[in-house]
mmCIF file of C-alpha atoms in Angstrom:
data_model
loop_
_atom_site.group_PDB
_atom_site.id
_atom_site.type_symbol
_atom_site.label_atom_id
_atom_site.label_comp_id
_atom_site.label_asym_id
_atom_site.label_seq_id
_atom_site.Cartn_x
_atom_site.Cartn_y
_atom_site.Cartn_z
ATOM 1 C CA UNK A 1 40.899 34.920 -55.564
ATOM 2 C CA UNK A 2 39.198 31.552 -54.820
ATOM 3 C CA UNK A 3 41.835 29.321 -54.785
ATOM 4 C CA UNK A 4 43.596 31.831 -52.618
ATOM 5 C CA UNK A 5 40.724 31.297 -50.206
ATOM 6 C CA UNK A 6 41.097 27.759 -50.024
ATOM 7 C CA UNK A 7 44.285 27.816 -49.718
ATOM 8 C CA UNK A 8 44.911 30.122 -47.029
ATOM 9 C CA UNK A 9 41.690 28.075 -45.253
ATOM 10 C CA UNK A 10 43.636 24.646 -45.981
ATOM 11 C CA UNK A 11 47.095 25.984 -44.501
ATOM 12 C CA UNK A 12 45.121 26.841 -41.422
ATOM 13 C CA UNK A 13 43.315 23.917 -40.813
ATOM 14 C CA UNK A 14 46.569 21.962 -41.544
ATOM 15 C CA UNK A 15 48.390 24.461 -38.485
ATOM 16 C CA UNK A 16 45.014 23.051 -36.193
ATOM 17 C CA UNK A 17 45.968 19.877 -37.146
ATOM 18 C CA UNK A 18 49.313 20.128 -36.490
ATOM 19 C CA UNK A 19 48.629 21.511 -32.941
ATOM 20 C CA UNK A 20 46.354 19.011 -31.986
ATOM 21 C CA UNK A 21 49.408 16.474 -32.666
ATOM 22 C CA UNK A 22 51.662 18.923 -30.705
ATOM 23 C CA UNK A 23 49.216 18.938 -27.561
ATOM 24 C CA UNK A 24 48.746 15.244 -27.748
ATOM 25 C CA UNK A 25 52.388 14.640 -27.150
ATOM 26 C CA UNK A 26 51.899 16.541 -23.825
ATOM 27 C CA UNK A 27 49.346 14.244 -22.488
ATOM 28 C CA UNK A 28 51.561 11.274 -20.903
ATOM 29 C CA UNK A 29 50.725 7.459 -21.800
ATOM 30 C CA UNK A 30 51.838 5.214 -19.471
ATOM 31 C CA UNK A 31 55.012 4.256 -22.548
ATOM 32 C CA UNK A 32 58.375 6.368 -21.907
ATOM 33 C CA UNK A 33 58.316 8.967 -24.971
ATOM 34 C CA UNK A 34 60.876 11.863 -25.441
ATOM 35 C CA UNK A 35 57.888 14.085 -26.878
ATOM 36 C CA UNK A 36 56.475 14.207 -22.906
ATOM 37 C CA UNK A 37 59.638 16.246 -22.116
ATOM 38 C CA UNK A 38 58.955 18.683 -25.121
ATOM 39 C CA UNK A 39 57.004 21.315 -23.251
ATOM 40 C CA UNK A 40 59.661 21.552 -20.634
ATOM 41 C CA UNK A 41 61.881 24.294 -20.020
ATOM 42 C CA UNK A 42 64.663 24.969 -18.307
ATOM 43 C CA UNK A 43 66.856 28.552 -17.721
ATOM 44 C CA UNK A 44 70.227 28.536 -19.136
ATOM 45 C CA UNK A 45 71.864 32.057 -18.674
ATOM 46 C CA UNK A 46 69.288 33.685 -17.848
ATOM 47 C CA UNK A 47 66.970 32.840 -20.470
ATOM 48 C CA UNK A 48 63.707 29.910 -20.877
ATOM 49 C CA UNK A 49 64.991 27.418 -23.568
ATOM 50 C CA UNK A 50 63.632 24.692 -24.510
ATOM 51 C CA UNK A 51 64.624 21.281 -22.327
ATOM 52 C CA UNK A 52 65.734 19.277 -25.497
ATOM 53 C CA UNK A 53 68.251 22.417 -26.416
ATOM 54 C CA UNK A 54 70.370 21.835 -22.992
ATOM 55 C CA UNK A 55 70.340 18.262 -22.640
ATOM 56 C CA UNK A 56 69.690 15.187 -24.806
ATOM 57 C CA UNK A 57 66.530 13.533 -23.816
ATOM 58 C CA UNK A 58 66.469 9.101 -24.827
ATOM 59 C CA UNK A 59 64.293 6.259 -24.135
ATOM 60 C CA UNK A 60 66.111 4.021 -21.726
ATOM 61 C CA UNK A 61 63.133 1.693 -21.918
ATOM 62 C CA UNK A 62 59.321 0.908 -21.734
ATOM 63 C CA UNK A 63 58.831 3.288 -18.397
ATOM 64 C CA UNK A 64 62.594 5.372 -17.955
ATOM 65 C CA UNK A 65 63.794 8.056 -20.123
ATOM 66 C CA UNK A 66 67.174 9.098 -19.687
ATOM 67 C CA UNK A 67 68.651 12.932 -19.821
ATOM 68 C CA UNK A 68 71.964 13.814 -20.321
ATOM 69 C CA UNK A 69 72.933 17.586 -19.630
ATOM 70 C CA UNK A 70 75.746 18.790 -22.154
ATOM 71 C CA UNK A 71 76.917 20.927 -19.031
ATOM 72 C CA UNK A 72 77.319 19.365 -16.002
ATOM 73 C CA UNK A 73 75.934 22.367 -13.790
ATOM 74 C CA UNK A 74 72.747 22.485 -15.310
ATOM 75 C CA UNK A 75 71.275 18.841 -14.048
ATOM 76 C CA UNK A 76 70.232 21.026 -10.553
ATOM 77 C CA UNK A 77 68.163 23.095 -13.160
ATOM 78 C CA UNK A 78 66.913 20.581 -15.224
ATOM 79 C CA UNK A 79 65.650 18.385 -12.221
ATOM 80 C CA UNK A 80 63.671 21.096 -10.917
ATOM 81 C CA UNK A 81 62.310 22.174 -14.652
ATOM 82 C CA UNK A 82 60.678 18.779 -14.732
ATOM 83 C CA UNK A 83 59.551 18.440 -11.004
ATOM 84 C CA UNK A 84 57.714 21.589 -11.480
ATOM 85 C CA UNK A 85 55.767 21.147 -14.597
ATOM 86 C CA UNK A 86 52.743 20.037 -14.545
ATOM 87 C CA UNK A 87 53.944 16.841 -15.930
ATOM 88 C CA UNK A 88 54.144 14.679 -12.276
ATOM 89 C CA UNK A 89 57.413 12.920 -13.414
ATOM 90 C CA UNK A 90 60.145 12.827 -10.533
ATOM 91 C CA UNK A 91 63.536 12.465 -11.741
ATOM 92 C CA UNK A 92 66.437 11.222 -9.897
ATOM 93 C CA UNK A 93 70.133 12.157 -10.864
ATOM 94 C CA UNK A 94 72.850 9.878 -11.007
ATOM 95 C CA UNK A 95 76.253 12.132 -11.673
ATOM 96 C CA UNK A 96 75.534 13.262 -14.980
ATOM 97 C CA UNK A 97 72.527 11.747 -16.321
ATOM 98 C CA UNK A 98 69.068 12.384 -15.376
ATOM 99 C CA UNK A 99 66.193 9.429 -14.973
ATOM 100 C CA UNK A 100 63.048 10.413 -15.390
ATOM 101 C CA UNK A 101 61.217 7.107 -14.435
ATOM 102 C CA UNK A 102 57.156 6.878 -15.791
ATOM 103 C CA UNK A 103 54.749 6.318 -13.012
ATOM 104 C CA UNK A 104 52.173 3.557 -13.644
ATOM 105 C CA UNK A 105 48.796 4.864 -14.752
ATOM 106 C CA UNK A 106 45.371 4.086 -12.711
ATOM 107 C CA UNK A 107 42.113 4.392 -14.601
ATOM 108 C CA UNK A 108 40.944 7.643 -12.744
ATOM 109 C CA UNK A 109 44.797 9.150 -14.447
ATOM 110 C CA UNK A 110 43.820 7.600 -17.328
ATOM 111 C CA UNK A 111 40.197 9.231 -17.569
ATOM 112 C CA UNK A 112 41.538 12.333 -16.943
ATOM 113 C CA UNK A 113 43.817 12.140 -19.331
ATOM 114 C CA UNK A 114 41.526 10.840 -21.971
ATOM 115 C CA UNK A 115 38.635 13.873 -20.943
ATOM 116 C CA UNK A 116 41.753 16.113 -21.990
ATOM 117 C CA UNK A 117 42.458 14.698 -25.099
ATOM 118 C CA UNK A 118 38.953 14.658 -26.334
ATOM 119 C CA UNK A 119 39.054 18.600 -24.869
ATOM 120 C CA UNK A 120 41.812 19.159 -27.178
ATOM 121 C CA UNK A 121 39.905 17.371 -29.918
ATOM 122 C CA UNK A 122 37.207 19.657 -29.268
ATOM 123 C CA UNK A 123 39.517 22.892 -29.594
ATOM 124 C CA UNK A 124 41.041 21.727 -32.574
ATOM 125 C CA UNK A 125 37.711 20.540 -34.061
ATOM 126 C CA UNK A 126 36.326 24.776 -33.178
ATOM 127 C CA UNK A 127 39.436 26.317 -34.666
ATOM 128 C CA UNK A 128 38.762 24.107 -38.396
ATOM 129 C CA UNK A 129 35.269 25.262 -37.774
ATOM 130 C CA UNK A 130 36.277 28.936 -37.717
ATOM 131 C CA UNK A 131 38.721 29.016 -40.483
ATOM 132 C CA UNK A 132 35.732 27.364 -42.494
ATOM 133 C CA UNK A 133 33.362 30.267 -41.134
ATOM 134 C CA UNK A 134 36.159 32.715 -42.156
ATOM 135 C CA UNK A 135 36.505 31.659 -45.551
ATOM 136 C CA UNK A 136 33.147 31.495 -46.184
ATOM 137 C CA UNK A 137 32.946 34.949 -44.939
ATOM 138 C CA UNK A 138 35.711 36.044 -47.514
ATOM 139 C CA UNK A 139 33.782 34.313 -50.289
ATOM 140 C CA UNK A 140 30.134 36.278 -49.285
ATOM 141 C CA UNK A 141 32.281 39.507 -49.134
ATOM 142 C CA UNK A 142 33.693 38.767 -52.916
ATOM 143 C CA UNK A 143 30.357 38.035 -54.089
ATOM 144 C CA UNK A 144 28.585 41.417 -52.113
ATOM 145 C CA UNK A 145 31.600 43.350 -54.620
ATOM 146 C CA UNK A 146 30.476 41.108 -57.618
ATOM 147 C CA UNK A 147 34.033 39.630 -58.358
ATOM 148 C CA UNK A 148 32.124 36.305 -58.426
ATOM 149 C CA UNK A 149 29.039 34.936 -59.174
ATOM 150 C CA UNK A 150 26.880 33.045 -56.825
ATOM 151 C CA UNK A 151 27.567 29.286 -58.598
ATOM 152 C CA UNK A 152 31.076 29.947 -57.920
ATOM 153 C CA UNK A 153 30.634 31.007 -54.269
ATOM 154 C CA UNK A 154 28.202 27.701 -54.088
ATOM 155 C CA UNK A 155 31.659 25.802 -55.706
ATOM 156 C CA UNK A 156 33.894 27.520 -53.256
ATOM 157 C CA UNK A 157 32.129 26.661 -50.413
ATOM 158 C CA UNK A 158 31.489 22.796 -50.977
ATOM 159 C CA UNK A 159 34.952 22.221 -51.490
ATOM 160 C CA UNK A 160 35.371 24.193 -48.379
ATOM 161 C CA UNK A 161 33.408 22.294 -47.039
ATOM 162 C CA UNK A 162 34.902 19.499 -48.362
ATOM 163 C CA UNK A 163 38.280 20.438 -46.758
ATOM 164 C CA UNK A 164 36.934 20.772 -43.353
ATOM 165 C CA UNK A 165 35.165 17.224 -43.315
ATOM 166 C CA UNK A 166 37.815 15.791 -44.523
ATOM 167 C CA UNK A 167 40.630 17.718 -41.311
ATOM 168 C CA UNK A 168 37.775 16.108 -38.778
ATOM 169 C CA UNK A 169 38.293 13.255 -39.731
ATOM 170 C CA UNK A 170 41.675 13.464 -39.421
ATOM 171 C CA UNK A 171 41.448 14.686 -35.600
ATOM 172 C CA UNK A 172 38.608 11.920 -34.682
ATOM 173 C CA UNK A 173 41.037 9.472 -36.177
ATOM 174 C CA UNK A 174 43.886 10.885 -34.200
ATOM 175 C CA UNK A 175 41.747 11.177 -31.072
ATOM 176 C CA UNK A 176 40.746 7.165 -31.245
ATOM 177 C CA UNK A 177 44.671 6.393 -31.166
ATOM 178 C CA UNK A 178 45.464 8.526 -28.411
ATOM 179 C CA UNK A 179 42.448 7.094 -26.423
ATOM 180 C CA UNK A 180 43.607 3.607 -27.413
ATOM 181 C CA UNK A 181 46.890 4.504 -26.798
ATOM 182 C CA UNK A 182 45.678 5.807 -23.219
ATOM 183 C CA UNK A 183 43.761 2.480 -22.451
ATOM 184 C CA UNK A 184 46.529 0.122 -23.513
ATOM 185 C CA UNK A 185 48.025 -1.090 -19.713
#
């Protein structure tokens, strides 16, 4: 039942984790990255799909990505996918393949973005928080029904506790590269 417990909490606070990572790849540096492009998408007969399922997205260099439609009538679509997400990239078609140059960042962009990751930092840091408060809620419940004692509820919820230090970490550490990462002209 215990290990259960943890391990359900540990899969979730993993998932934060892993979300945190996801959201971070949203917020732009000023270094061309195919990630940016990952929340973009773009409707191909009549349905959203995903922008890296229509076209292949590359790194031409430091400040240009490159994306190259595998049908030539949706680069129309995919120009105006990108323009209108809340991205501020403006791409620029040349036949088939679609530029998708990386303004320069100014410190007021670069504040913002920064305030937003440590916003995400925050939300990741509240969801680890609540899986821990839901765990320990599962361990006060088995103890009320007497399927443990107390010293293994005490056990339970120090390595619980253990577990959530621990994913913190992990998302301050992960929150100082992005800011560096941010700060880096």
């Amino acid at each position: 039942m215990i290990d259960d417990i943890k391990k359900d909490a540990q899969s979730r606070m993993k998932k934060s984790l892993e979300a945190l990572h996801q959201n971070f790849n949203k917020i732009r540096t000023g270094r061309a990255h195919s990630s940016i492009l990952d929340a973009v998408t773009v409707e191909y007969y009549g349905s959203q799909v995903p922008l890296n399922q229509v076209a292949s997205i590359n790194v031409e260099d430091a400040r240009t990505l490159s994306v190259v439609p595998w049908e030539q009538q949706m680069v129309p679509k995919i120009e105006k996918a990108i323009m209108t997400s809340d991205l501020g990239l403006n791409p620029a078609s040349a036949g088939t393949v679609i530029r998708v140059p990386m303004p320069m960042l100014t410190e007021e962009t670069r504040k913002g973005y920064i305030k937003q990751a440590r916003q995400e930092a925050e939300h990741a840091r509240v969801a680890v928080r609540n899986v821990r408060r839901d765990a320990n809620g599962d361990l006060k419940s088995l103890l009320k029904e007497k399927e443990i004692t107390e010293d293994e509820q005490h056990q339970a919820e120090e390595a619980i506790q253990k577990l959530t230090d621990s994913i913190v970490a992990e998302i301050d550490k992960a929150l100082e590269s992005k800011e560096h990462d941010l700060m880096q002209v």
